[in-house]
Amino acid sequence: MTTTWDSRHVHAPEPALSVRQVLTLERVQAGEPEVVAGAAQLDRPVRWVHVAEAADVGVMLRGGEMVLTTGVLLAGDEAKQAEYIQSLHRAEAAAVVLGLGRAFPAPPEVMRRAAERCGLPLVVLHRPFPFAELTEEVQSRLVRRKFAAVSLSEAVRTALTGLITAGAPLGTLLDEVARHSGCPVVVTNLAHRVLATAGERPAVDDVLRDWERIARQAGGGEGDGWIRAELGGRGERWGRLLLCGYRGDTASGRLLADRAAEALVLHRMLGGSAHSWEEQSAQGLLTDLASGVVPARQLLPRARAAGLPVNRRTFVPLVVPGGEPARLDRVLRVLGMSGLVAELADGATAVLLSLPRDQDARELTARFAARLRAGTAPPHAVVAAADPRADWDEVPAGLREARHVADAVADSAAALDLPPVVRLRDVHLRGLVRLLRDDPQVQSFAERELDGLLCDADRELLGVLRTYLATGRNKSRTAQLHHVSRPALYRRLEAIQTRLGVDLDDFEQAASVHIALLAHDAQQG
């Protein structure tokens, strides 16, 4: 079944009691029920209860009925008894209940054998029992269940529609579904990779830890509270929603899953986020890893369920300033590498490579960076890399290290002529200043040293100073990068020295101004 946003395509089954549940009702127990045939089919749903004595009652049924009879018209005719059972079987009745006493003092063997052959539950009542009480009890329960199901359906639809209208993200919609279902909710793509989850965190973690088995179960059918709904539209499926361990009745669970799927399809069609669900999943995981708020060990099931290989792997955290997630993901696929890609808060993009341990992680990282530079990316694009990690618990520190390196070279890659892969040892003083940029004393030092050039009118001179110091006071290179003649550059440098009151030919003074400029740029960053 393909679920679309159009409610006309959602066919929720009516809530029902099972034959087994009907037999446990207090009023039914008063009749001392005994199952004499079809015991394996007691979980059949009972859609309605029908009292009938007619021998050809099957033609009056639609399926799912529990038929109540005394068998008064069947007594003494074994052929009619067998045909009666066959007729109910063809009509897909849920069960037949025979009241003993009036026509049959004991369970009729012919009817018992026929019911056993066709798998139709045959129940006999050993004590006289008013059928009206049973029909009243079951019908009232079915009506109450149906009303409750309709109320649930409308409540879920109203809540989710309101969230979509308000522009809520996918996670908020799933939280609402989890609130109504009382169980973990998982959204996957067609390859069973987890895109999003909701529910109580310990329960969700239990599901993800056993995800390989659950994914196989989700693909092979439903049962024991595992309920799924397909996601797609216009004849194409692209995902699946799964209720994991739903404790209510199956009909309500399916209705809830369908309503949730309907909302998710609508959310995606309306462009609820600029990022795909896959990107949101990777972004959430990498952000949680980098923050260190959640221990890495607790995030391991999420990474595995998202499709990242984690067993006996080497992990290389990368950050690409200004990188486009879609392009980086294409580079990974072209090179046949496994990894997660996600845009970070400041526009940089994080990449977590997962490489086989028998391969050279540094060589593969260099290949990734070279491929990135060879494409449409700017020729000075750099990849900030942490040292390879063999232990998953070290990945958060690696991501923070790569982020620090990326911050240190931000907006300076062209001027510094950096290699494709930059590591902590490559950022030197620039990296240290980045770490200290929020220190009040460092801020005061930067303002004091650069005071003569911090007004907007002197922005061009500040840029010349930045390039001059970054190139190691190379006048030819600085003039080339700013597209000016050597004499014009000399005049600018003279103006800079006059404004700052320093001699840039003096190493210590030039170093002091350089450190102040690095601190200023880091604070502005």
PDB file of C-alpha atoms in Angstrom, residues 295-430:
ATOM      1  CA  PRO A 295      28.313  10.204  25.329  1.00  0.00           C
ATOM      2  CA  ALA A 296      29.626   8.790  22.058  1.00  0.00           C
ATOM      3  CA  ARG A 297      28.842   5.243  23.200  1.00  0.00           C
ATOM      4  CA  GLN A 298      25.130   6.120  23.445  1.00  0.00           C
ATOM      5  CA  LEU A 299      25.184   7.497  19.892  1.00  0.00           C
ATOM      6  CA  LEU A 300      26.717   4.351  18.413  1.00  0.00           C
ATOM      7  CA  PRO A 301      23.340   2.619  17.779  1.00  0.00           C
ATOM      8  CA  ARG A 302      22.112   5.742  15.940  1.00  0.00           C
ATOM      9  CA  ALA A 303      25.198   5.772  13.742  1.00  0.00           C
ATOM     10  CA  ARG A 304      24.850   2.080  12.933  1.00  0.00           C
ATOM     11  CA  ALA A 305      21.131   2.411  12.183  1.00  0.00           C
ATOM     12  CA  ALA A 306      21.889   5.394   9.917  1.00  0.00           C
ATOM     13  CA  GLY A 307      23.998   3.094   7.758  1.00  0.00           C
ATOM     14  CA  LEU A 308      27.478   4.107   8.944  1.00  0.00           C
ATOM     15  CA  PRO A 309      29.854   1.102   9.246  1.00  0.00           C
ATOM     16  CA  VAL A 310      31.209   1.131  12.808  1.00  0.00           C
ATOM     17  CA  ASN A 311      32.785  -2.294  13.418  1.00  0.00           C
ATOM     18  CA  ARG A 312      36.574  -2.463  13.015  1.00  0.00           C
ATOM     19  CA  ARG A 313      36.749   0.887  11.250  1.00  0.00           C
ATOM     20  CA  THR A 314      38.997   3.935  11.269  1.00  0.00           C
ATOM     21  CA  PHE A 315      37.132   7.244  11.640  1.00  0.00           C
ATOM     22  CA  VAL A 316      38.419  10.483  10.122  1.00  0.00           C
ATOM     23  CA  PRO A 317      36.530  13.662  11.172  1.00  0.00           C
ATOM     24  CA  LEU A 318      36.667  16.440   8.553  1.00  0.00           C
ATOM     25  CA  VAL A 319      35.278  19.964   8.281  1.00  0.00           C
ATOM     26  CA  VAL A 320      35.104  21.799   4.949  1.00  0.00           C
ATOM     27  CA  PRO A 321      34.582  25.579   5.284  1.00  0.00           C
ATOM     28  CA  GLY A 322      31.865  26.657   2.873  1.00  0.00           C
ATOM     29  CA  GLY A 323      31.419  23.119   1.570  1.00  0.00           C
ATOM     30  CA  GLU A 324      28.139  22.084  -0.031  1.00  0.00           C
ATOM     31  CA  PRO A 325      26.752  18.882   1.575  1.00  0.00           C
ATOM     32  CA  ALA A 326      25.329  17.571  -1.703  1.00  0.00           C
ATOM     33  CA  ARG A 327      28.667  17.954  -3.471  1.00  0.00           C
ATOM     34  CA  LEU A 328      30.644  16.359  -0.647  1.00  0.00           C
ATOM     35  CA  ASP A 329      28.205  13.470  -0.598  1.00  0.00           C
ATOM     36  CA  ARG A 330      28.714  12.986  -4.351  1.00  0.00           C
ATOM     37  CA  VAL A 331      32.496  12.934  -3.865  1.00  0.00           C
ATOM     38  CA  LEU A 332      32.084  10.194  -1.249  1.00  0.00           C
ATOM     39  CA  ARG A 333      29.955   8.115  -3.615  1.00  0.00           C
ATOM     40  CA  VAL A 334      32.335   8.581  -6.560  1.00  0.00           C
ATOM     41  CA  LEU A 335      35.271   7.427  -4.423  1.00  0.00           C
ATOM     42  CA  GLY A 336      33.265   4.564  -2.919  1.00  0.00           C
ATOM     43  CA  MET A 337      33.843   5.775   0.649  1.00  0.00           C
ATOM     44  CA  SER A 338      31.472   5.391   3.581  1.00  0.00           C
ATOM     45  CA  GLY A 339      30.642   8.445   5.656  1.00  0.00           C
ATOM     46  CA  LEU A 340      28.131  10.950   6.975  1.00  0.00           C
ATOM     47  CA  VAL A 341      27.847  14.507   5.657  1.00  0.00           C
ATOM     48  CA  ALA A 342      26.055  17.387   7.384  1.00  0.00           C
ATOM     49  CA  GLU A 343      26.083  21.174   7.326  1.00  0.00           C
ATOM     50  CA  LEU A 344      27.010  22.796  10.625  1.00  0.00           C
ATOM     51  CA  ALA A 345      25.531  25.927  12.133  1.00  0.00           C
ATOM     52  CA  ASP A 346      28.041  28.391  10.641  1.00  0.00           C
ATOM     53  CA  GLY A 347      27.897  27.183   7.035  1.00  0.00           C
ATOM     54  CA  ALA A 348      30.825  24.781   7.271  1.00  0.00           C
ATOM     55  CA  THR A 349      30.162  21.137   6.463  1.00  0.00           C
ATOM     56  CA  ALA A 350      31.279  18.199   8.591  1.00  0.00           C
ATOM     57  CA  VAL A 351      32.209  14.831   7.115  1.00  0.00           C
ATOM     58  CA  LEU A 352      32.827  11.711   9.175  1.00  0.00           C
ATOM     59  CA  LEU A 353      34.690   9.133   7.108  1.00  0.00           C
ATOM     60  CA  SER A 354      34.430   5.464   8.099  1.00  0.00           C
ATOM     61  CA  LEU A 355      37.288   3.553   6.505  1.00  0.00           C
ATOM     62  CA  PRO A 356      38.451  -0.080   6.677  1.00  0.00           C
ATOM     63  CA  ARG A 357      41.320  -0.473   9.127  1.00  0.00           C
ATOM     64  CA  ASP A 358      43.535  -2.153   6.550  1.00  0.00           C
ATOM     65  CA  GLN A 359      43.516   0.967   4.340  1.00  0.00           C
ATOM     66  CA  ASP A 360      45.678   4.088   4.677  1.00  0.00           C
ATOM     67  CA  ALA A 361      43.369   6.671   6.235  1.00  0.00           C
ATOM     68  CA  ARG A 362      45.652   9.614   5.449  1.00  0.00           C
ATOM     69  CA  GLU A 363      46.032   8.613   1.818  1.00  0.00           C
ATOM     70  CA  LEU A 364      42.250   8.233   1.418  1.00  0.00           C
ATOM     71  CA  THR A 365      41.678  11.604   3.098  1.00  0.00           C
ATOM     72  CA  ALA A 366      44.122  13.203   0.657  1.00  0.00           C
ATOM     73  CA  ARG A 367      42.305  11.534  -2.234  1.00  0.00           C
ATOM     74  CA  PHE A 368      39.001  12.926  -0.979  1.00  0.00           C
ATOM     75  CA  ALA A 369      40.436  16.456  -0.742  1.00  0.00           C
ATOM     76  CA  ALA A 370      42.085  16.241  -4.174  1.00  0.00           C
ATOM     77  CA  ARG A 371      38.824  15.111  -5.742  1.00  0.00           C
ATOM     78  CA  LEU A 372      37.035  18.018  -4.074  1.00  0.00           C
ATOM     79  CA  ARG A 373      39.545  20.530  -5.458  1.00  0.00           C
ATOM     80  CA  ALA A 374      39.413  18.960  -8.906  1.00  0.00           C
ATOM     81  CA  GLY A 375      35.700  19.681  -9.252  1.00  0.00           C
ATOM     82  CA  THR A 376      33.768  22.926  -9.278  1.00  0.00           C
ATOM     83  CA  ALA A 377      34.898  23.925  -5.782  1.00  0.00           C
ATOM     84  CA  PRO A 378      37.213  26.962  -5.518  1.00  0.00           C
ATOM     85  CA  PRO A 379      40.820  25.973  -6.254  1.00  0.00           C
ATOM     86  CA  HIS A 380      41.881  27.017  -2.729  1.00  0.00           C
ATOM     87  CA  ALA A 381      39.195  24.907  -0.975  1.00  0.00           C
ATOM     88  CA  VAL A 382      40.684  23.078   1.991  1.00  0.00           C
ATOM     89  CA  VAL A 383      39.665  20.131   4.105  1.00  0.00           C
ATOM     90  CA  ALA A 384      40.313  20.565   7.818  1.00  0.00           C
ATOM     91  CA  ALA A 385      41.102  17.120   9.199  1.00  0.00           C
ATOM     92  CA  ALA A 386      41.637  15.613  12.621  1.00  0.00           C
ATOM     93  CA  ASP A 387      44.004  12.718  13.076  1.00  0.00           C
ATOM     94  CA  PRO A 388      42.392   9.321  12.337  1.00  0.00           C
ATOM     95  CA  ARG A 389      40.539   7.715  15.260  1.00  0.00           C
ATOM     96  CA  ALA A 390      40.467   3.946  15.771  1.00  0.00           C
ATOM     97  CA  ASP A 391      38.058   4.183  18.717  1.00  0.00           C
ATOM     98  CA  TRP A 392      34.487   5.463  18.316  1.00  0.00           C
ATOM     99  CA  ASP A 393      34.693   7.159  21.736  1.00  0.00           C
ATOM    100  CA  GLU A 394      37.414   9.465  20.341  1.00  0.00           C
ATOM    101  CA  VAL A 395      35.271  10.723  17.443  1.00  0.00           C
ATOM    102  CA  PRO A 396      33.735  13.702  19.356  1.00  0.00           C
ATOM    103  CA  ALA A 397      37.186  15.072  20.208  1.00  0.00           C
ATOM    104  CA  GLY A 398      38.191  14.536  16.581  1.00  0.00           C
ATOM    105  CA  LEU A 399      35.211  16.522  15.298  1.00  0.00           C
ATOM    106  CA  ARG A 400      36.025  19.383  17.662  1.00  0.00           C
ATOM    107  CA  GLU A 401      39.649  19.297  16.535  1.00  0.00           C
ATOM    108  CA  ALA A 402      38.659  19.443  12.856  1.00  0.00           C
ATOM    109  CA  ARG A 403      36.264  22.286  13.636  1.00  0.00           C
ATOM    110  CA  HIS A 404      39.057  24.179  15.394  1.00  0.00           C
ATOM    111  CA  VAL A 405      41.377  23.742  12.409  1.00  0.00           C
ATOM    112  CA  ALA A 406      38.638  24.919  10.045  1.00  0.00           C
ATOM    113  CA  ASP A 407      38.052  28.020  12.196  1.00  0.00           C
ATOM    114  CA  ALA A 408      41.775  28.760  12.192  1.00  0.00           C
ATOM    115  CA  VAL A 409      42.025  28.835   8.387  1.00  0.00           C
ATOM    116  CA  ALA A 410      38.632  30.410   7.696  1.00  0.00           C
ATOM    117  CA  ASP A 411      38.783  33.096   4.964  1.00  0.00           C
ATOM    118  CA  SER A 412      42.558  32.682   4.719  1.00  0.00           C
ATOM    119  CA  ALA A 413      43.044  29.643   2.521  1.00  0.00           C
ATOM    120  CA  ALA A 414      43.833  31.635  -0.640  1.00  0.00           C
ATOM    121  CA  ALA A 415      46.273  33.994   1.018  1.00  0.00           C
ATOM    122  CA  LEU A 416      48.082  31.206   2.853  1.00  0.00           C
ATOM    123  CA  ASP A 417      48.212  28.881  -0.161  1.00  0.00           C
ATOM    124  CA  LEU A 418      47.353  25.949   2.132  1.00  0.00           C
ATOM    125  CA  PRO A 419      47.528  22.295   1.088  1.00  0.00           C
ATOM    126  CA  PRO A 420      44.276  20.434   0.331  1.00  0.00           C
ATOM    127  CA  VAL A 421      44.300  18.777   3.776  1.00  0.00           C
ATOM    128  CA  VAL A 422      45.054  20.942   6.801  1.00  0.00           C
ATOM    129  CA  ARG A 423      45.669  19.499  10.243  1.00  0.00           C
ATOM    130  CA  LEU A 424      46.251  20.939  13.693  1.00  0.00           C
ATOM    131  CA  ARG A 425      50.002  21.115  13.239  1.00  0.00           C
ATOM    132  CA  ASP A 426      49.503  23.276  10.138  1.00  0.00           C
ATOM    133  CA  VAL A 427      47.676  26.149  11.860  1.00  0.00           C
ATOM    134  CA  HIS A 428      50.394  27.080  14.380  1.00  0.00           C
ATOM    135  CA  LEU A 429      49.881  30.526  15.955  1.00  0.00           C
ATOM    136  CA  ARG A 430      46.631  31.086  14.086  1.00  0.00           C
TER     137      ARG A 430
END
